[in-house]
mmCIF file of C-alpha atoms in Angstrom:
data_model
loop_
_atom_site.group_PDB
_atom_site.id
_atom_site.type_symbol
_atom_site.label_atom_id
_atom_site.label_comp_id
_atom_site.label_asym_id
_atom_site.label_seq_id
_atom_site.Cartn_x
_atom_site.Cartn_y
_atom_site.Cartn_z
ATOM 1 C CA MET A 89 271.811 52.387 -8.459
ATOM 2 C CA LYS A 90 269.800 55.326 -8.964
ATOM 3 C CA THR A 91 268.410 54.064 -12.755
ATOM 4 C CA LYS A 92 268.434 50.715 -11.087
ATOM 5 C CA LEU A 93 265.519 51.717 -8.710
ATOM 6 C CA THR A 94 263.729 53.908 -11.510
ATOM 7 C CA VAL A 95 263.388 50.692 -13.641
ATOM 8 C CA THR A 96 261.959 48.759 -10.862
ATOM 9 C CA LEU A 97 259.452 51.208 -9.931
ATOM 10 C CA GLY A 98 258.173 52.297 -13.526
ATOM 11 C CA LEU A 99 258.081 48.108 -14.035
ATOM 12 C CA GLY A 100 256.502 48.089 -10.297
ATOM 13 C CA LEU A 101 253.369 50.639 -11.878
ATOM 14 C CA VAL A 102 253.514 48.329 -14.776
ATOM 15 C CA ALA A 103 252.197 45.410 -13.047
ATOM 16 C CA ALA A 104 249.712 48.125 -11.211
ATOM 17 C CA ALA A 105 248.015 49.232 -14.207
ATOM 18 C CA ALA A 106 247.527 46.049 -14.755
ATOM 19 C CA TRP A 107 246.438 44.705 -11.713
ATOM 20 C CA ALA A 108 243.862 47.599 -10.793
ATOM 21 C CA GLY A 109 243.110 49.382 -14.456
ATOM 22 C CA PRO A 110 241.402 52.812 -14.433
ATOM 23 C CA VAL A 111 239.153 53.970 -11.982
ATOM 24 C CA GLU A 112 236.251 52.802 -13.564
ATOM 25 C CA ASP A 113 237.544 49.505 -14.229
ATOM 26 C CA GLN A 114 238.550 49.175 -10.851
ATOM 27 C CA ILE A 115 235.385 50.006 -9.711
ATOM 28 C CA ARG A 116 233.623 47.629 -12.166
ATOM 29 C CA SER A 117 236.146 44.022 -11.204
ATOM 30 C CA ARG A 118 234.788 45.084 -7.565
ATOM 31 C CA GLN A 119 231.165 44.969 -8.267
ATOM 32 C CA SER A 120 231.742 41.995 -10.838
ATOM 33 C CA ALA A 121 234.467 40.448 -7.612
ATOM 34 C CA TYR A 122 231.072 41.303 -4.748
ATOM 35 C CA GLY A 123 228.318 39.964 -7.260
ATOM 36 C CA PHE A 124 230.023 36.514 -7.905
ATOM 37 C CA LEU A 125 230.560 36.988 -4.351
ATOM 38 C CA GLY A 126 227.396 36.927 -3.366
ATOM 39 C CA TRP A 127 224.969 34.643 -6.606
ATOM 40 C CA ASN A 128 228.249 32.119 -4.205
ATOM 41 C CA THR A 129 227.423 33.183 -0.727
ATOM 42 C CA ALA A 130 223.697 32.888 -1.386
ATOM 43 C CA LYS A 131 224.221 28.985 -2.208
ATOM 44 C CA ILE A 132 225.327 28.387 0.613
ATOM 45 C CA LYS A 133 222.702 29.906 2.229
ATOM 46 C CA ALA A 134 220.183 28.741 0.505
ATOM 47 C CA GLN A 135 221.698 25.311 1.197
ATOM 48 C CA ALA A 136 223.263 24.741 4.533
ATOM 49 C CA VAL A 137 221.091 27.757 6.833
ATOM 50 C CA ASP A 138 217.935 28.286 5.110
ATOM 51 C CA HIS A 139 216.846 24.782 3.509
ATOM 52 C CA PRO A 140 219.411 22.593 4.589
ATOM 53 C CA GLU A 141 217.140 19.928 3.406
ATOM 54 C CA THR A 142 218.085 20.630 -0.298
ATOM 55 C CA PHE A 143 221.655 20.645 0.896
ATOM 56 C CA ASP A 144 223.808 19.465 -2.054
ATOM 57 C CA LYS A 145 227.819 18.845 -1.303
ATOM 58 C CA ASP A 146 229.081 19.340 -4.609
ATOM 59 C CA GLN A 147 227.659 22.713 -4.888
ATOM 60 C CA VAL A 148 228.377 23.956 -1.680
ATOM 61 C CA ILE A 149 232.478 22.739 -1.712
ATOM 62 C CA ALA A 150 232.196 24.956 -5.503
ATOM 63 C CA ALA A 151 230.517 27.610 -3.971
ATOM 64 C CA ALA A 152 233.028 27.930 -1.063
ATOM 65 C CA ASN A 153 236.311 27.307 -3.025
ATOM 66 C CA ALA A 154 234.450 30.611 -4.879
ATOM 67 C CA VAL A 155 234.089 32.460 -2.244
ATOM 68 C CA ALA A 156 237.535 31.457 -1.126
ATOM 69 C CA ALA A 157 238.981 33.150 -4.436
ATOM 70 C CA VAL A 158 237.268 35.953 -4.079
ATOM 71 C CA ALA A 159 238.665 37.370 -0.450
ATOM 72 C CA ASN A 160 241.907 35.819 -2.188
ATOM 73 C CA SER A 161 242.336 37.455 -4.941
ATOM 74 C CA GLY A 162 243.810 40.749 -3.915
ATOM 75 C CA LEU A 163 240.365 42.920 -3.412
ATOM 76 C CA LEU A 164 242.221 45.251 -2.023
ATOM 77 C CA GLY A 165 243.884 46.367 -4.848
ATOM 78 C CA LEU A 166 240.823 47.773 -6.152
ATOM 79 C CA TYR A 167 240.821 50.143 -4.071
ATOM 80 C CA GLY A 168 243.459 52.649 -5.688
ATOM 81 C CA PRO A 169 242.865 56.341 -5.290
ATOM 82 C CA GLY A 170 239.746 58.181 -6.545
ATOM 83 C CA THR A 171 237.708 55.055 -6.804
ATOM 84 C CA ASP A 172 235.632 56.554 -4.158
ATOM 85 C CA GLN A 173 234.059 58.511 -6.792
ATOM 86 C CA GLY A 174 233.183 56.738 -10.221
ATOM 87 C CA THR A 175 230.475 54.464 -11.966
ATOM 88 C CA GLY A 176 231.581 50.893 -12.784
ATOM 89 C CA TRP A 177 228.285 49.073 -13.496
ATOM 90 C CA LYS A 178 226.663 51.475 -11.214
ATOM 91 C CA PRO A 179 227.786 54.191 -8.929
ATOM 92 C CA THR A 180 230.255 53.213 -6.023
ATOM 93 C CA ARG A 181 228.988 52.967 -2.411
ATOM 94 C CA LEU A 182 232.533 53.579 -1.547
ATOM 95 C CA LYS A 183 232.271 56.539 1.650
ATOM 96 C CA SER A 184 235.487 58.565 0.950
ATOM 97 C CA GLU A 185 236.365 58.148 5.088
ATOM 98 C CA TYR A 186 237.887 54.359 3.522
ATOM 99 C CA PHE A 187 240.980 55.990 2.937
ATOM 100 C CA GLU A 188 241.648 57.522 6.313
ATOM 101 C CA LYS A 189 240.652 54.110 7.953
ATOM 102 C CA PRO A 190 243.352 51.678 6.340
ATOM 103 C CA ALA A 191 244.144 49.983 9.517
ATOM 104 C CA ASP A 192 240.868 49.100 10.330
ATOM 105 C CA VAL A 193 240.286 48.537 6.526
ATOM 106 C CA LYS A 194 243.033 45.636 6.402
ATOM 107 C CA GLU A 195 241.907 43.897 9.426
ATOM 108 C CA ILE A 196 238.705 43.647 8.761
ATOM 109 C CA ASP A 197 239.942 42.074 5.008
ATOM 110 C CA ASP A 198 242.449 39.864 7.064
ATOM 111 C CA SER A 199 239.676 38.247 8.911
ATOM 112 C CA PHE A 200 237.270 38.084 5.660
ATOM 113 C CA ILE A 201 240.237 35.841 4.113
ATOM 114 C CA LYS A 202 241.344 34.443 7.686
ATOM 115 C CA GLU A 203 237.305 33.200 7.782
ATOM 116 C CA ALA A 204 236.989 32.561 3.885
ATOM 117 C CA ASN A 205 239.705 30.041 4.248
ATOM 118 C CA GLU A 206 238.201 27.919 6.917
ATOM 119 C CA LEU A 207 235.182 27.964 5.284
ATOM 120 C CA GLN A 208 236.883 26.259 2.295
ATOM 121 C CA LYS A 209 238.379 23.413 4.650
ATOM 122 C CA ILE A 210 234.687 22.513 6.511
ATOM 123 C CA ALA A 211 232.631 22.725 3.114
ATOM 124 C CA ALA A 212 235.239 19.912 1.855
ATOM 125 C CA SER A 213 233.750 18.033 5.667
ATOM 126 C CA GLY A 214 229.931 18.305 4.046
ATOM 127 C CA ASP A 215 229.107 19.053 7.742
ATOM 128 C CA VAL A 216 225.901 21.291 7.248
ATOM 129 C CA GLY A 217 226.079 22.404 11.202
ATOM 130 C CA ALA A 218 229.590 23.630 10.866
ATOM 131 C CA ILE A 219 229.199 25.211 7.954
ATOM 132 C CA LYS A 220 226.507 27.377 9.065
ATOM 133 C CA GLU A 221 228.253 28.105 12.223
ATOM 134 C CA GLN A 222 231.555 29.279 9.836
ATOM 135 C CA PHE A 223 229.539 30.556 7.268
ATOM 136 C CA GLY A 224 228.138 33.254 10.063
ATOM 137 C CA LYS A 225 231.554 34.453 10.803
ATOM 138 C CA VAL A 226 232.029 34.828 7.215
ATOM 139 C CA SER A 227 228.520 37.156 7.121
ATOM 140 C CA LYS A 228 230.272 39.171 10.150
ATOM 141 C CA THR A 229 233.473 39.923 8.008
ATOM 142 C CA CYS A 230 230.842 41.287 4.918
ATOM 143 C CA LYS A 231 228.636 43.600 7.701
ATOM 144 C CA SER A 232 231.745 44.701 9.310
ATOM 145 C CA CYS A 233 233.313 46.192 5.743
ATOM 146 C CA HIS A 234 229.270 47.095 5.008
ATOM 147 C CA ASP A 235 229.164 49.190 8.066
ATOM 148 C CA LEU A 236 232.801 50.727 7.798
ATOM 149 C CA VAL A 237 233.178 52.581 4.362
ATOM 150 C CA ARG A 238 230.320 51.384 2.524
ATOM 151 C CA ILE A 239 227.169 54.126 1.617
ATOM 152 C CA ARG A 240 223.858 52.729 3.406
ATOM 153 C CA GLU A 241 221.495 52.120 -0.385
ATOM 154 C CA MET B 41 204.946 7.706 -3.428
ATOM 155 C CA LYS B 42 203.500 10.222 -5.784
ATOM 156 C CA THR B 43 203.546 12.202 -2.657
ATOM 157 C CA LYS B 44 207.368 11.962 -2.575
ATOM 158 C CA LEU B 45 208.510 12.753 -6.112
ATOM 159 C CA THR B 46 206.417 16.073 -5.820
ATOM 160 C CA VAL B 47 207.551 16.757 -1.954
ATOM 161 C CA THR B 48 211.260 16.183 -3.582
ATOM 162 C CA LEU B 49 210.643 17.800 -6.955
ATOM 163 C CA GLY B 50 209.077 21.164 -4.999
ATOM 164 C CA LEU B 51 212.245 21.038 -2.937
ATOM 165 C CA GLY B 52 214.642 20.735 -6.214
ATOM 166 C CA LEU B 53 212.974 23.775 -7.530
ATOM 167 C CA VAL B 54 213.453 25.635 -4.215
ATOM 168 C CA ALA B 55 217.053 24.675 -4.641
ATOM 169 C CA ALA B 56 217.006 26.024 -7.482
ATOM 170 C CA ALA B 57 214.966 29.327 -7.504
ATOM 171 C CA ALA B 58 218.095 29.830 -4.326
ATOM 172 C CA TRP B 59 220.619 28.908 -7.076
ATOM 173 C CA ALA B 60 219.716 30.556 -10.083
ATOM 174 C CA GLY B 61 216.886 33.561 -9.695
ATOM 175 C CA PRO B 62 214.870 35.317 -11.552
ATOM 176 C CA VAL B 63 216.353 36.246 -15.021
ATOM 177 C CA GLU B 64 218.070 39.284 -14.700
ATOM 178 C CA ASP B 65 219.536 38.112 -11.380
ATOM 179 C CA GLN B 66 220.932 35.118 -14.320
ATOM 180 C CA ILE B 67 222.497 37.468 -16.345
ATOM 181 C CA ARG B 68 223.770 40.501 -13.857
ATOM 182 C CA SER B 69 225.433 37.178 -12.105
ATOM 183 C CA ARG B 70 227.142 35.464 -15.340
ATOM 184 C CA GLN B 71 228.439 38.571 -15.914
ATOM 185 C CA SER B 72 229.363 39.227 -12.629
ATOM 186 C CA ALA B 73 231.542 36.365 -12.562
ATOM 187 C CA TYR B 74 232.803 36.987 -16.176
ATOM 188 C CA GLY B 75 233.581 40.313 -14.507
ATOM 189 C CA PHE B 76 235.625 38.340 -12.110
ATOM 190 C CA LEU B 77 236.503 36.100 -14.409
ATOM 191 C CA GLY B 78 237.992 38.573 -16.550
ATOM 192 C CA TRP B 79 240.791 40.889 -14.217
ATOM 193 C CA ASN B 80 242.289 37.631 -13.134
ATOM 194 C CA THR B 81 242.551 36.085 -16.382
ATOM 195 C CA ALA B 82 243.560 40.098 -16.705
ATOM 196 C CA LYS B 83 246.273 39.551 -14.270
ATOM 197 C CA ILE B 84 247.782 36.305 -15.343
ATOM 198 C CA LYS B 85 248.178 37.927 -18.930
ATOM 199 C CA ALA B 86 250.015 40.494 -17.630
ATOM 200 C CA GLN B 87 252.317 38.933 -15.480
ATOM 201 C CA ALA B 88 253.134 35.455 -17.609
ATOM 202 C CA VAL B 89 252.300 36.645 -21.219
ATOM 203 C CA ASP B 90 252.855 40.791 -21.903
ATOM 204 C CA HIS B 91 255.023 41.525 -18.931
ATOM 205 C CA PRO B 92 257.058 38.556 -17.556
ATOM 206 C CA GLU B 93 259.003 40.562 -15.584
ATOM 207 C CA THR B 94 256.903 41.425 -13.443
ATOM 208 C CA PHE B 95 256.224 38.102 -12.713
ATOM 209 C CA ASP B 96 254.553 37.442 -8.714
ATOM 210 C CA LYS B 97 253.729 34.242 -8.055
ATOM 211 C CA ASP B 98 251.543 34.842 -5.039
ATOM 212 C CA GLN B 99 249.691 36.932 -7.236
ATOM 213 C CA VAL B 100 249.589 33.867 -9.991
ATOM 214 C CA ILE B 101 248.584 31.330 -7.753
ATOM 215 C CA ALA B 102 245.504 33.909 -6.502
ATOM 216 C CA ALA B 103 244.123 34.960 -9.883
ATOM 217 C CA ALA B 104 244.662 31.173 -10.898
ATOM 218 C CA ASN B 105 242.780 30.071 -7.813
ATOM 219 C CA ALA B 106 239.831 32.697 -8.955
ATOM 220 C CA VAL B 107 239.952 31.346 -12.382
ATOM 221 C CA ALA B 108 239.482 27.965 -11.271
ATOM 222 C CA ALA B 109 236.301 28.893 -8.944
ATOM 223 C CA VAL B 110 234.748 30.402 -11.473
ATOM 224 C CA ALA B 111 234.996 27.940 -13.681
ATOM 225 C CA ASN B 112 233.724 25.178 -11.380
ATOM 226 C CA SER B 113 230.814 27.901 -10.096
ATOM 227 C CA GLY B 114 228.151 25.778 -12.199
ATOM 228 C CA LEU B 115 227.828 28.712 -14.143
ATOM 229 C CA LEU B 116 225.617 26.806 -16.763
ATOM 230 C CA GLY B 117 223.276 27.368 -13.590
ATOM 231 C CA LEU B 118 222.768 30.607 -14.869
ATOM 232 C CA TYR B 119 221.088 30.131 -18.465
ATOM 233 C CA GLY B 120 217.978 29.101 -17.533
ATOM 234 C CA PRO B 121 214.819 29.217 -20.146
ATOM 235 C CA GLY B 122 214.233 33.228 -21.341
ATOM 236 C CA THR B 123 217.974 34.187 -20.752
ATOM 237 C CA ASP B 124 218.976 35.193 -23.454
ATOM 238 C CA GLN B 125 216.502 38.394 -23.311
ATOM 239 C CA GLY B 126 217.144 40.870 -20.341
ATOM 240 C CA THR B 127 219.102 43.151 -18.596
ATOM 241 C CA GLY B 128 222.089 42.258 -15.885
ATOM 242 C CA TRP B 129 224.061 44.873 -15.193
ATOM 243 C CA LYS B 130 223.628 45.637 -18.546
ATOM 244 C CA PRO B 131 221.343 43.688 -21.444
ATOM 245 C CA THR B 132 222.702 40.161 -21.980
ATOM 246 C CA ARG B 133 224.397 39.399 -25.387
ATOM 247 C CA LEU B 134 224.086 35.833 -25.134
ATOM 248 C CA LYS B 135 222.636 34.012 -28.763
ATOM 249 C CA SER B 136 219.113 32.379 -28.805
ATOM 250 C CA GLU B 137 221.152 29.601 -30.653
ATOM 251 C CA TYR B 138 222.651 28.744 -26.758
ATOM 252 C CA PHE B 139 219.106 27.043 -25.899
ATOM 253 C CA GLU B 140 219.742 24.875 -29.696
ATOM 254 C CA LYS B 141 223.475 23.438 -28.798
ATOM 255 C CA PRO B 142 223.483 22.570 -25.202
ATOM 256 C CA ALA B 143 225.846 18.844 -26.880
ATOM 257 C CA ASP B 144 228.270 22.180 -28.155
ATOM 258 C CA VAL B 145 228.079 24.192 -24.962
ATOM 259 C CA LYS B 146 228.109 21.524 -22.236
ATOM 260 C CA GLU B 147 231.341 20.189 -23.962
ATOM 261 C CA ILE B 148 233.356 23.776 -24.270
ATOM 262 C CA ASP B 149 231.875 23.796 -20.500
ATOM 263 C CA ASP B 150 233.201 20.885 -19.728
ATOM 264 C CA SER B 151 236.822 22.124 -21.124
ATOM 265 C CA PHE B 152 237.182 25.454 -19.532
ATOM 266 C CA ILE B 153 236.700 23.375 -16.000
ATOM 267 C CA LYS B 154 239.551 20.454 -17.256
ATOM 268 C CA GLU B 155 241.844 23.640 -18.483
ATOM 269 C CA ALA B 156 241.237 25.889 -15.919
ATOM 270 C CA ASN B 157 241.585 23.109 -13.604
ATOM 271 C CA GLU B 158 245.102 22.346 -14.761
ATOM 272 C CA LEU B 159 245.559 25.738 -14.765
ATOM 273 C CA GLN B 160 245.046 26.135 -11.187
ATOM 274 C CA LYS B 161 247.815 23.043 -10.961
ATOM 275 C CA ILE B 162 250.428 25.098 -12.919
ATOM 276 C CA ALA B 163 250.151 27.915 -11.440
ATOM 277 C CA ALA B 164 251.460 27.247 -8.598
ATOM 278 C CA SER B 165 255.027 25.325 -9.558
ATOM 279 C CA GLY B 166 255.980 28.897 -10.441
ATOM 280 C CA ASP B 167 257.326 28.107 -14.239
ATOM 281 C CA VAL B 168 256.043 31.337 -16.254
ATOM 282 C CA GLY B 169 256.003 29.410 -19.519
ATOM 283 C CA ALA B 170 254.508 26.522 -18.754
ATOM 284 C CA ILE B 171 251.808 29.077 -17.149
ATOM 285 C CA LYS B 172 251.651 31.189 -20.357
ATOM 286 C CA GLU B 173 251.197 27.721 -22.130
ATOM 287 C CA GLN B 174 248.270 26.993 -19.995
ATOM 288 C CA PHE B 175 246.885 30.234 -20.190
ATOM 289 C CA GLY B 176 246.415 30.093 -23.550
ATOM 290 C CA LYS B 177 244.329 26.759 -23.423
ATOM 291 C CA VAL B 178 242.221 28.223 -21.490
ATOM 292 C CA SER B 179 241.449 31.188 -23.305
ATOM 293 C CA LYS B 180 240.904 29.421 -26.241
ATOM 294 C CA THR B 181 238.192 27.809 -24.358
ATOM 295 C CA CYS B 182 236.330 31.389 -24.152
ATOM 296 C CA LYS B 183 237.262 32.033 -27.695
ATOM 297 C CA SER B 184 235.428 28.391 -28.655
ATOM 298 C CA CYS B 185 232.385 30.020 -26.473
ATOM 299 C CA HIS B 186 232.462 33.670 -27.382
ATOM 300 C CA ASP B 187 232.178 32.041 -30.966
ATOM 301 C CA LEU B 188 229.065 30.396 -30.297
ATOM 302 C CA VAL B 189 226.285 32.133 -28.710
ATOM 303 C CA ARG B 190 227.892 35.160 -27.933
ATOM 304 C CA ILE B 191 226.579 37.997 -29.640
ATOM 305 C CA ARG B 192 229.594 40.174 -31.097
ATOM 306 C CA GLU B 193 229.512 43.861 -30.062
#
């Protein structure tokens, strides 16, 4: 029983290591995820909010799929111990308070996933007004997290 | 008629600018896309190829959704003129030959999209052997593109 537990934990560590990697890798992976997210949210903002006359349904669907994929990718797995210090593509802006507020962070992450999944559904409808409204809800979850745990530039 | 064409082209440029941005932004966005892609392909490789005993169906489905979202995000829109020179997160490794081989690049991109969409479908089945096989097909399309247009490190 003890051996089995040890083996299971051992495999868990292998999986966790593969999943997240060293501190610098975790930071770079999350900066990449947010960079990819930002490119895709910019497309939705441009085409459904700022310049609806340029709306391209297929591009917005692809961008909303990307936003949902990022939201559901297990981002919190990239916030391991010590990742409030270090450099990925650039020095992290994560506040140390992140580790003191797991419930708040989880709540925001859950909202981000929920609203991003809803945006993915609504994008498929091609209704620009509805997309704009739902995009606003997704953006609010981004801002909540930035306000809570990201150092201002 | 001429006015209408000009207006249409003008809007097209607004959309293209929002879509891609200046050279440095295009390079950083594509490096982010590939960084996010790499994190997700690493999860699939770890769980379906190297350590199948750690296979977690939900994580692999999420990772395959991420790979498909990157493939379908319109990556070629991030390879505008001049983006063989410049620095995003780091200096680009794009060979100038990229711009001389549009048909080859398009063919590889089409294959990447096709194989990534297939991986997304197969991941949902939870069949580790089939995922491993299809993951190999996706990886081949990555390698084809690296061999064609990426400077070796």
